[in-house]
Amino acid sequence: MKPLDKNRIYLDHNATTEPRFSAKKAVKKALNYWGNPSSIHQDASKAKNLLWSARQNLSHFLNCHPLEIIFTSGASESNNYAIKGLFQVQNKTRNELIISSVEHPSVLYTADFLSQKGFKVHKIPVSKQGFLDEAFFEKHLSEKTLLVSIMSANNETGVIFPIEKWVKKIHEKGALFHSDMVQFLGKRKVDLKKLEIDLASFSAHKCYSLQGCGILYCKKGIMLESLIHGGPQERQRRAGTENLTGIVAFGSVAKEGDIILKKTQKLKSLRDNMEKYILSHLKKVEIIGHKALRLDNTSCLCISGIHGETLLMNLDLKGISVSVGSACGSGKLKSSSVLTAMGFTQKEAFSSIRISLGIETTKEQIEYFQKALVESVNRLRNLE
Ligand code: PLP
């Protein structure tokens, strides 16, 4: 496959990010140490050392113990593992799960799966402004709750949920807390110790590293039933020969965690200025979640009178990549489950696009993009 065209403007960083130079360099190095980390000869020990030093870098970045990290194939697996793994450990008195209604499908569908198996699932409503219904949460959190799973930041709207506020209440009821921290990593400081969270999911490719590699953070002492049975890797918690290149690349990016966080600081003013420009040049545009605390890189726009997919294709032809929340299943377009769960109509959900900036996004790119967007929307609206 050809590398992404450098002349294009990539504004879809919540979908995936370009691996940093250090990640690419680490891959080359790891390819030279291709021994199986589980073997016991010298060729293996080099691979094992690389694996361990990546684990240490990541544990430093996340502020947890290296052995609290379980490497997975990505956050979809981590989310499945955290939730199913916990509910499979017998607990006769606790059989309820609480999630937010705007979770990633890897949490939502896992919850549906458990509900089909007879567990009770409560989905916390989220308002149109992006706020979780705290009264609902308090009402349903009880001695029957085994797990609460709430994402740290939403992938479509960028809205940040104040999870630190809830940890204490969850623990007071004797329940555990999992958070899908995929979109948070690299955009805000993650401090697992300080958060006192029990389980957390991360994905390397959302943080300038490779696809196919993730982490499940599992606090010391928490028992989960394995999702993948087999070999003794990851201290018998996740069978399968490790994805050494992916893990080593993730570890090298973690070493640059502070640089990444510093670079993300510039995104807020870029994003805010872009939104100001769009609002002053286009009528009937709503910035979803603008009253809530949001990730600095994300802007989710509902643009009345246009179809998000058509706009996406128009922008694509102009060399710009953005995304829409809708998904195509069996030839039929489905609107964003996040936006409809927040109370937007199907029509409104189909009229939205997501713009997500990355650490290499420049002012010039944003200026080009915002003009292209206004031009395309005006043209599409005139065709109506
Ligand atoms: N959780 C969130 C919030 C995401 O945005 C994504 C990816 O889109 C995932 C989980 C799944 O991550 P992965 O691609 O590593 O399975």
mmCIF file of C-alpha atoms and ligand atoms in Angstrom, residues 14-15 73-79 103-107 151 153-156 180-183 201-206 211-214 354, ligand 1:
data_model
loop_
_atom_site.group_PDB
_atom_site.id
_atom_site.type_symbol
_atom_site.label_atom_id
_atom_site.label_comp_id
_atom_site.label_asym_id
_atom_site.label_seq_id
_atom_site.Cartn_x
_atom_site.Cartn_y
_atom_site.Cartn_z
ATOM 1 C CA ASN A 14 -9.903 9.766 16.288
ATOM 2 C CA ALA A 15 -10.093 6.934 13.727
ATOM 3 C CA SER A 73 -4.753 -6.969 20.003
ATOM 4 C CA GLY A 74 -6.407 -3.599 20.565
ATOM 5 C CA ALA A 75 -9.028 -1.841 22.606
ATOM 6 C CA SER A 76 -11.938 -3.878 21.222
ATOM 7 C CA GLU A 77 -10.338 -6.948 22.757
ATOM 8 C CA SER A 78 -9.464 -5.073 25.961
ATOM 9 C CA ASN A 79 -13.059 -3.897 26.388
ATOM 10 C CA GLU A 103 -19.955 3.734 24.545
ATOM 11 C CA HIS A 104 -17.948 2.332 21.657
ATOM 12 C CA PRO A 105 -19.629 -0.724 20.030
ATOM 13 C CA SER A 106 -17.041 -2.996 21.661
ATOM 14 C CA VAL A 107 -18.596 -2.064 25.016
ATOM 15 C CA MET A 151 -15.478 5.864 28.695
ATOM 16 C CA ALA A 153 -13.865 10.616 26.376
ATOM 17 C CA ASN A 154 -16.280 9.970 23.554
ATOM 18 C CA ASN A 155 -14.790 9.168 20.160
ATOM 19 C CA GLU A 156 -17.408 11.065 18.145
ATOM 20 C CA ASP A 180 -12.402 2.842 27.840
ATOM 21 C CA MET A 181 -9.557 5.396 27.804
ATOM 22 C CA VAL A 182 -8.765 5.027 24.109
ATOM 23 C CA GLN A 183 -9.470 8.607 23.061
ATOM 24 C CA SER A 201 -8.507 -0.071 27.892
ATOM 25 C CA PHE A 202 -6.032 1.541 25.494
ATOM 26 C CA SER A 203 -5.273 1.277 21.802
ATOM 27 C CA ALA A 204 -1.833 1.944 20.295
ATOM 28 C CA HIS A 205 -3.026 3.213 16.923
ATOM 29 C CA LYS A 206 -5.059 6.039 18.456
ATOM 30 C CA GLN A 211 -2.830 -0.871 14.633
ATOM 31 C CA GLY A 212 -3.400 -4.304 16.187
ATOM 32 C CA CYS A 213 -1.923 -3.586 19.595
ATOM 33 C CA GLY A 214 -3.649 -2.573 22.812
ATOM 34 C CA ARG A 354 -16.456 14.689 12.840
HETATM 35 N N1 PLP B 1 -12.918 2.506 22.065
HETATM 36 C C1 PLP B 1 -12.962 3.696 21.455
HETATM 37 C C2 PLP B 1 -13.473 4.889 22.210
HETATM 38 C C3 PLP B 1 -12.545 3.829 20.123
HETATM 39 O O1 PLP B 1 -12.596 5.027 19.535
HETATM 40 C C4 PLP B 1 -12.095 2.671 19.454
HETATM 41 C C5 PLP B 1 -11.730 2.735 18.031
HETATM 42 O O2 PLP B 1 -12.372 3.369 17.228
HETATM 43 C C6 PLP B 1 -12.042 1.450 20.130
HETATM 44 C C7 PLP B 1 -12.469 1.409 21.444
HETATM 45 C C8 PLP B 1 -11.531 0.195 19.474
HETATM 46 O O3 PLP B 1 -10.138 0.249 19.347
HETATM 47 P P1 PLP B 1 -9.334 -0.819 18.462
HETATM 48 O O4 PLP B 1 -9.368 -0.299 17.060
HETATM 49 O O5 PLP B 1 -7.953 -0.823 19.027
HETATM 50 O O6 PLP B 1 -10.008 -2.127 18.624
#
